[in-house]
Short mmCIF file of C-alpha atoms and ligand atoms in Angstrom, two decimals:
data_model
loop_
_atom_site.label_atom_id
_atom_site.label_comp_id
_atom_site.label_asym_id
_atom_site.label_seq_id
_atom_site.Cartn_x
_atom_site.Cartn_y
_atom_site.Cartn_z
CA MET A 83 38.41 51.67 87.29
CA THR A 84 38.60 53.11 90.75
CA ARG A 85 38.95 56.45 92.49
CA VAL A 86 41.94 57.22 94.64
CA ARG A 87 40.48 58.89 97.72
CA MET A 88 43.51 59.34 99.87
CA VAL A 89 47.26 58.99 99.86
CA GLU A 90 49.31 58.76 103.02
CA LEU A 91 53.08 59.28 102.87
CA ARG A 92 55.34 58.25 105.71
CA LEU A 93 59.05 58.56 106.16
CA VAL A 94 60.07 55.55 108.25
CA GLY A 95 63.33 54.62 109.93
CA LEU A 96 64.45 51.16 111.04
CA PRO A 97 67.78 50.17 112.57
CA LEU A 98 69.88 47.67 110.59
CA VAL A 99 71.32 44.58 112.26
CA ARG A 100 74.78 45.54 111.02
CA PRO A 101 76.15 48.46 109.00
CA PHE A 102 76.02 47.96 105.22
CA ARG A 103 79.02 49.41 103.38
CA THR A 104 79.34 49.75 99.62
CA SER A 105 81.94 51.47 97.44
CA PHE A 106 79.94 54.72 97.83
CA GLY A 107 79.15 54.80 101.55
CA GLU A 108 77.88 53.16 104.69
CA MET A 109 74.34 52.77 106.01
CA THR A 110 73.57 52.07 109.68
CA GLU A 111 69.84 52.74 109.48
CA LYS A 112 67.24 52.11 106.81
CA ALA A 113 65.08 55.13 106.05
CA CYS A 114 62.50 55.21 103.28
CA VAL A 115 59.15 56.56 102.15
CA ILE A 116 56.13 54.27 102.45
CA ALA A 117 52.90 55.15 100.66
CA ARG A 118 49.44 53.94 101.58
CA VAL A 119 46.84 54.51 98.89
CA GLU A 120 43.14 54.24 99.66
CA THR A 121 40.80 53.72 96.72
CA ASP A 122 37.03 53.23 96.65
CA ASP A 123 37.73 49.47 96.65
CA ALA A 124 40.86 48.72 98.67
CA VAL A 125 44.06 49.87 100.32
CA GLY A 126 47.44 49.47 98.60
CA TRP A 127 51.02 49.82 99.80
CA GLY A 128 54.17 51.02 98.02
CA GLU A 129 57.76 51.43 99.22
CA CYS A 130 60.18 53.92 97.72
CA VAL A 131 63.61 52.30 97.27
CA ALA A 132 65.53 55.57 97.45
CA GLY A 133 67.86 55.97 100.42
CA ALA A 134 68.95 58.79 102.70
CA GLU A 135 71.55 60.14 100.25
CA PRO A 136 71.63 60.54 96.46
CA ASP A 137 74.48 58.02 96.18
CA PHE A 138 73.12 54.90 94.46
CA SER A 139 71.27 57.16 92.01
CA GLU A 140 70.19 60.81 91.93
CA GLU A 141 67.09 60.05 93.98
CA TRP A 142 67.03 60.28 97.76
CA ASN A 143 64.36 60.33 100.44
CA GLU A 144 63.93 64.08 100.84
CA GLY A 145 63.88 64.60 97.07
CA ALA A 146 61.43 61.73 96.56
CA TRP A 147 59.22 63.18 99.30
CA LEU A 148 58.97 66.51 97.47
CA VAL A 149 58.35 64.89 94.08
CA LEU A 150 55.62 62.76 95.62
CA ARG A 151 54.08 65.56 97.69
CA ASP A 152 54.16 68.34 95.10
CA LEU A 153 53.79 66.48 91.79
CA LEU A 154 52.83 62.80 91.83
CA VAL A 155 50.28 62.64 94.65
CA PRO A 156 48.36 65.73 93.37
CA ALA A 157 48.34 64.25 89.83
CA LEU A 158 46.96 60.95 91.12
CA LEU A 159 44.27 62.64 93.22
CA GLU A 160 43.28 64.91 90.35
CA VAL A 161 42.33 62.19 87.86
CA ASP A 162 38.72 61.15 88.25
CA THR A 163 39.10 57.38 88.00
CA VAL A 164 42.20 55.35 87.34
CA ARG A 165 43.35 51.82 86.55
CA ALA A 166 46.75 50.62 87.70
CA GLU A 167 47.89 50.39 84.09
CA ASP A 168 47.22 54.15 83.62
CA VAL A 169 49.36 55.42 86.48
CA GLU A 170 52.64 55.56 84.55
CA ARG A 171 50.89 57.76 81.96
CA VAL A 172 49.48 60.03 84.67
CA PHE A 173 53.07 60.57 85.86
CA ALA A 174 54.62 60.99 82.40
CA PHE A 175 54.67 64.80 82.79
CA VAL A 176 57.48 64.34 85.34
CA ARG A 177 60.74 63.38 83.73
CA GLY A 178 62.88 60.85 85.61
CA HIS A 179 62.35 60.12 89.32
CA PRO A 180 61.61 56.43 88.73
CA MET A 181 61.89 55.48 92.42
CA ALA A 182 59.39 58.13 93.51
CA LYS A 183 57.02 57.11 90.70
CA ALA A 184 57.35 53.39 91.50
CA THR A 185 56.08 54.04 95.04
CA LEU A 186 52.61 55.02 93.78
CA VAL A 187 52.59 52.90 90.61
CA ASN A 188 53.08 49.86 92.85
CA ALA A 189 50.67 51.03 95.56
CA VAL A 190 47.81 51.52 93.07
CA LEU A 191 48.54 48.13 91.50
CA ASP A 192 48.53 46.56 94.96
CA ALA A 193 45.15 48.14 95.75
CA GLU A 194 43.70 47.01 92.42
CA LEU A 195 44.89 43.43 92.91
CA ARG A 196 43.63 43.35 96.51
CA ALA A 197 40.21 44.46 95.27
CA LEU A 198 40.28 41.60 92.75
CA GLY A 199 41.54 39.12 95.37
CA ARG A 200 44.48 38.34 93.08
CA SER A 201 48.13 38.01 94.07
CA LEU A 202 50.83 40.09 92.39
CA ALA A 203 52.65 36.85 91.57
CA ALA A 204 49.59 35.49 89.72
CA HIS A 205 49.15 38.86 87.95
CA LEU A 206 52.76 38.62 86.71
CA GLY A 207 52.41 35.05 85.49
CA ALA A 208 54.82 33.81 88.14
CA GLU A 209 55.82 30.20 87.71
CA ARG A 210 57.33 29.34 91.09
CA GLU A 211 56.04 29.13 94.63
CA ARG A 212 59.51 29.59 96.09
CA VAL A 213 62.51 31.55 94.83
CA GLU A 214 66.22 30.98 95.27
CA CYS A 215 67.90 33.53 97.51
CA GLY A 216 71.34 35.02 97.62
CA VAL A 217 72.83 37.57 99.97
CA SER A 218 74.79 40.76 99.35
CA VAL A 219 77.68 41.12 101.77
CA GLY A 220 78.82 44.67 102.49
CA ILE A 221 82.50 45.66 102.47
CA ALA A 222 83.85 44.29 105.74
CA THR A 223 86.37 45.87 108.09
CA SER A 224 88.86 43.06 107.42
CA THR A 225 89.27 39.86 105.43
CA PRO A 226 88.76 37.62 108.51
CA ALA A 227 85.56 39.55 109.35
CA LEU A 228 84.36 39.03 105.77
CA LEU A 229 85.11 35.30 105.90
CA GLU A 230 83.16 35.00 109.12
CA GLN A 231 80.12 36.77 107.67
CA VAL A 232 80.21 34.68 104.50
CA ALA A 233 80.45 31.44 106.50
CA GLY A 234 77.44 32.52 108.58
CA TYR A 235 75.31 33.25 105.53
CA LEU A 236 76.27 29.96 103.88
CA GLU A 237 75.33 28.19 107.10
CA GLU A 238 71.89 29.81 106.88
CA GLY A 239 71.50 28.34 103.40
CA TYR A 240 71.99 31.27 100.99
CA ARG A 241 72.60 29.94 97.49
CA ARG A 242 74.76 32.78 96.19
CA ILE A 243 77.14 35.16 97.88
CA LYS A 244 77.67 38.62 96.41
CA LEU A 245 80.62 40.62 97.68
CA LYS A 246 80.59 44.38 97.54
CA ILE A 247 84.01 45.46 96.29
CA GLU A 248 86.03 48.64 96.02
CA PRO A 249 89.47 49.47 94.61
CA GLY A 250 92.35 48.38 96.82
CA THR A 251 90.94 45.27 98.50
CA ASP A 252 89.00 43.69 95.60
CA VAL A 253 91.22 40.82 94.39
CA GLU A 254 92.52 39.95 97.85
CA ARG A 255 89.01 39.66 99.33
CA VAL A 256 87.64 37.65 96.41
CA ALA A 257 90.66 35.32 96.52
CA ALA A 258 90.13 34.73 100.25
CA VAL A 259 86.41 33.91 99.90
CA ARG A 260 86.98 31.74 96.85
CA GLY A 261 89.83 29.95 98.62
CA ALA A 262 87.57 29.14 101.57
CA HIS A 263 84.58 28.14 99.39
CA PRO A 264 85.74 26.73 96.04
CA ASP A 265 82.30 25.64 94.82
CA ILE A 266 79.80 28.35 95.79
CA LEU A 267 78.06 30.71 93.40
CA LEU A 268 80.04 33.90 93.99
CA SER A 269 79.68 37.34 92.43
CA VAL A 270 80.92 40.87 93.04
CA ASP A 271 79.25 44.29 92.86
CA ALA A 272 81.38 47.41 92.40
CA ASN A 273 78.56 50.01 92.37
CA ALA A 274 80.34 51.95 89.63
CA ALA A 275 83.62 52.38 91.53
CA TYR A 276 85.97 51.70 88.59
CA THR A 277 86.91 53.07 85.18
CA LEU A 278 87.97 51.28 82.04
CA SER A 279 91.60 51.93 82.99
CA ASP A 280 91.05 49.39 85.82
CA ALA A 281 90.34 46.57 83.35
CA GLU A 282 93.36 44.75 84.82
CA VAL A 283 91.48 44.22 88.10
CA PHE A 284 88.64 42.52 86.26
CA ARG A 285 91.03 40.39 84.20
CA ALA A 286 92.55 39.27 87.52
CA LEU A 287 89.07 38.47 88.87
CA ASP A 288 88.50 36.18 85.87
CA ALA A 289 90.63 33.60 87.73
CA PHE A 290 87.97 33.09 90.43
CA GLY A 291 85.08 31.70 88.38
CA LEU A 292 82.66 34.46 89.37
CA LEU A 293 79.04 34.22 88.34
CA MET A 294 79.17 37.86 87.30
CA VAL A 295 80.68 41.25 87.97
CA GLU A 296 77.94 43.77 88.67
CA GLN A 297 78.10 47.42 87.59
CA PRO A 298 81.89 47.83 87.49
CA LEU A 299 81.84 51.20 85.67
CA HIS A 300 79.95 54.52 85.67
CA HIS A 301 76.30 54.42 86.73
CA GLN A 302 75.03 55.73 83.39
CA ASP A 303 77.48 54.03 81.05
CA LEU A 304 76.82 51.37 78.46
CA VAL A 305 79.58 51.85 75.87
CA GLN A 306 82.54 51.40 78.22
CA HIS A 307 80.91 48.38 79.81
CA ALA A 308 80.77 46.86 76.33
CA ALA A 309 84.49 47.54 75.93
CA LEU A 310 85.19 45.92 79.31
CA GLN A 311 82.99 42.91 78.54
CA ARG A 312 85.08 42.29 75.40
CA GLN A 313 88.23 42.18 77.54
CA ILE A 314 87.09 39.79 80.28
CA ALA A 315 85.65 36.28 80.46
CA THR A 316 83.32 36.87 83.43
CA ASP A 317 79.80 38.01 82.56
CA VAL A 318 79.09 41.67 83.22
CA CYS A 319 75.75 42.35 84.92
CA LEU A 320 74.27 45.85 84.84
CA ASP A 321 72.30 47.39 87.69
CA GLU A 322 72.51 51.22 87.95
CA SER A 323 72.84 51.65 84.15
CA ILE A 324 69.47 49.98 83.42
CA ARG A 325 66.59 52.42 83.99
CA SER A 326 64.08 50.94 81.54
CA ALA A 327 63.34 48.10 79.16
CA ALA A 328 64.77 50.31 76.39
CA ASP A 329 68.05 50.56 78.34
CA ALA A 330 68.15 46.80 78.75
CA GLU A 331 67.64 46.28 75.04
CA ALA A 332 70.34 48.83 74.21
CA ALA A 333 72.79 47.35 76.72
CA ILE A 334 72.36 43.84 75.40
CA GLY A 335 72.54 45.03 71.78
CA LEU A 336 75.80 46.82 72.51
CA GLY A 337 77.27 43.82 74.33
CA ALA A 338 77.52 45.85 77.55
CA CYS A 339 76.21 42.99 79.72
CA ARG A 340 75.16 39.36 79.59
CA ILE A 341 73.02 39.45 82.75
CA VAL A 342 70.59 42.10 84.06
CA ASN A 343 69.77 42.95 87.67
CA ILE A 344 66.11 43.99 87.85
CA LYS A 345 65.13 46.35 90.64
CA GLN A 346 61.56 47.40 90.15
CA GLY A 347 62.08 50.71 91.94
CA ARG A 348 65.06 51.66 89.78
CA VAL A 349 63.02 51.25 86.58
CA GLY A 350 59.85 53.05 87.78
CA GLY A 351 57.81 50.19 89.22
CA VAL A 352 56.47 46.72 88.63
CA PRO A 353 55.02 47.31 85.12
CA GLU A 354 58.37 48.50 83.70
CA ALA A 355 60.19 45.72 85.58
CA ARG A 356 57.91 43.29 83.79
CA ARG A 357 58.86 44.88 80.45
CA VAL A 358 62.56 44.51 81.33
CA HIS A 359 61.85 40.86 82.13
CA ASP A 360 60.07 40.35 78.82
CA VAL A 361 62.64 42.09 76.63
CA THR A 362 65.57 40.24 78.24
CA ALA A 363 63.71 36.92 78.00
CA GLY A 364 63.19 37.58 74.28
CA LEU A 365 66.91 38.19 73.86
CA GLY A 366 67.88 35.10 75.88
CA VAL A 367 69.55 37.10 78.66
CA PRO A 368 68.93 35.93 82.25
CA VAL A 369 67.85 38.34 84.97
CA TRP A 370 67.75 38.22 88.76
CA CYS A 371 66.04 40.31 91.37
CA GLY A 372 68.14 43.01 93.00
CA GLY A 373 67.48 44.51 96.38
CA MET A 374 67.59 47.93 98.02
CA LEU A 375 67.43 46.70 101.64
CA GLU A 376 63.65 46.94 101.38
CA THR A 377 61.29 46.50 104.30
CA GLY A 378 58.70 43.73 103.98
CA ILE A 379 56.60 45.90 101.62
CA GLY A 380 59.28 46.11 98.93
CA ARG A 381 60.47 42.58 99.71
CA ALA A 382 57.01 41.11 99.07
CA THR A 383 56.92 42.98 95.74
CA ASN A 384 60.38 41.68 94.79
CA LEU A 385 59.50 38.08 95.65
CA ALA A 386 56.53 38.13 93.26
CA LEU A 387 58.74 39.44 90.46
CA ALA A 388 61.49 36.95 91.21
CA ALA A 389 59.02 34.13 90.61
CA MET A 390 58.71 35.05 86.90
CA PRO A 391 60.31 32.62 84.44
CA ASN A 392 63.33 34.63 83.25
CA PHE A 393 64.53 35.23 86.83
CA ARG A 394 67.06 32.45 86.48
CA LEU A 395 69.64 33.32 89.16
CA PRO A 396 69.31 33.70 92.95
CA GLY A 397 68.25 37.22 93.93
CA ASP A 398 69.23 39.70 96.64
CA THR A 399 65.96 38.69 98.29
CA SER A 400 67.31 37.86 101.72
CA SER A 401 65.40 37.22 104.93
CA SER A 402 64.06 40.11 107.03
CA ARG A 403 66.52 39.19 109.78
CA ARG A 404 69.49 39.74 107.47
CA TYR A 405 68.56 43.45 107.56
CA PHE A 406 66.33 44.32 110.52
CA PRO A 407 65.92 43.26 114.14
CA ASP A 408 62.20 43.91 113.55
CA ASP A 409 60.72 44.42 110.05
CA LEU A 410 57.64 46.55 109.31
CA THR A 411 55.68 43.47 108.20
CA GLN A 412 55.67 39.91 109.44
CA PRO A 413 59.25 38.78 108.86
CA PHE A 414 60.25 37.00 105.66
CA GLU A 415 62.18 33.85 106.49
CA LEU A 416 64.77 31.91 104.52
CA ALA A 417 64.21 28.15 104.46
CA PRO A 418 67.29 26.01 105.22
CA ASP A 419 67.44 25.09 101.51
CA GLY A 420 68.08 28.75 100.61
CA THR A 421 64.64 29.50 99.17
CA MET A 422 61.87 31.83 100.23
CA ALA A 423 58.12 31.50 99.73
CA VAL A 424 56.46 33.84 97.25
CA PRO A 425 53.50 35.56 98.94
CA THR A 426 50.15 34.17 97.83
CA GLY A 427 47.71 36.63 99.43
CA PRO A 428 45.90 39.35 97.45
CA GLY A 429 48.17 42.09 96.03
CA ILE A 430 51.69 41.94 97.41
CA GLY A 431 50.39 39.65 100.16
CA ALA A 432 51.98 41.65 102.98
CA ALA A 433 51.17 44.79 104.94
CA PRO A 434 52.84 46.72 107.74
CA ARG A 435 51.93 45.74 111.28
CA PRO A 436 50.13 48.91 112.49
CA ASP A 437 52.02 49.21 115.79
CA ARG A 438 55.40 48.67 114.15
CA LEU A 439 54.58 51.18 111.40
CA GLU A 440 53.66 53.81 113.98
CA ALA A 441 56.80 53.12 115.99
CA CYS A 442 59.02 53.57 112.89
CA THR A 443 57.27 56.67 111.50
CA LEU A 444 59.44 59.80 111.44
CA ARG A 445 57.05 61.97 109.40
CA LEU A 446 53.50 61.57 108.17
CA GLU A 447 51.39 63.55 105.71
CA ARG A 448 47.91 62.75 104.35
CA PHE A 449 46.41 63.97 101.09
CA GLN A 450 42.66 63.71 100.38
CA LYS A 451 40.82 63.90 97.10
CA GLU A 452 39.17 67.33 96.84
O1 SMG B 281 68.63 44.43 99.50
O2 SMG B 281 70.04 42.87 100.03
C1 SMG B 281 69.78 43.98 99.61
C2 SMG B 281 70.91 44.86 99.18
C3 SMG B 281 71.45 44.37 97.90
O3 SMG B 281 73.64 44.99 97.35
C4 SMG B 281 72.49 45.29 97.34
N1 SMG B 281 72.04 46.43 96.79
O4 SMG B 281 73.86 47.81 94.09
O5 SMG B 281 72.78 45.99 94.23
C5 SMG B 281 73.19 47.03 94.75
C6 SMG B 281 72.94 47.36 96.19
C7 SMG B 281 72.43 48.72 96.38
C8 SMG B 281 72.24 49.08 97.80
S1 SMG B 281 72.09 50.78 98.01
C9 SMG B 281 72.29 51.01 99.67
MG1 MG B 282 74.14 46.47 92.46
#
């Protein structure tokens, strides 16, 4: 049990090394909310995975800021004492907003683990000291530009390449990358850009031996994904459609996917991500760790999760330098063998460098316990 004395919210902005384009838009800068929670015993950090626009999901930075400022932070400061495992219940009066909730759920857990001197990885029963890393390649301006980026990432050691796709260039781009690299683990992510009437595209993609096709259809759909999965050989992986362990169980029961992408922020934080892990493990369905171009705070959190036993495929847990010229934390580095070390320090085992955090801060608000 501890008391939360103070919560600090910051909106931060960091330039990206190169624009990141998906089927729904392009990012040139990373902006997100970072929470610092001070308890009687320790300080904890949480990163909100929402972005500048409500495009990946309904949540976005300005909305998350209001939900945190007006609802979640006051609720957390109002309870007398709290354990990390209680925080989801404290927030249950707010429906939805999993990314906003995850920010504080994770920050309180981080503080609790730091006070105990225990790493998040150990808390989660992680089994590996290093995890296998893949990289998500945004939609390029041309096929030659894509081939150049892919070759560069393979040179760095990444063990799986994921191509963002959109209607029009999908099959041609996949064919080009597969032609250049016959043996790599290759997957695609459509970010919900297709409908069931495009099943032909996915039947064509079956020819390229893809590891999976991620979220081809609507961001809330399960039933049509099940229909698509019946028509294609490649495994469907769901990302946007999975908001909880209950969703994962329903999706697998319906035959809507054979692989699940776990993003802790999308499901409301580390505790629910662990439940998704456990339910999928029980059903024999592999998972992997997704990414939301997190700074080192979210990246450290993801690495601990990715070390759990049912994370059986390389994750979108790429090096800091794949995203940022200068991360908020010490940079996370990819080893030449395509793996990354799981942090071993207390809590998430990473914290912002104070000078870098100040330099990236666009807005700051502090909330004290009454
Ligand atoms: O963190 O490397 C990363 C990005 C991985 O492709 C990635 N994420 O749908 O899986 C996904 C996308 C969402 C990005 S929203 C800007
Ligand atoms: Mg995805």
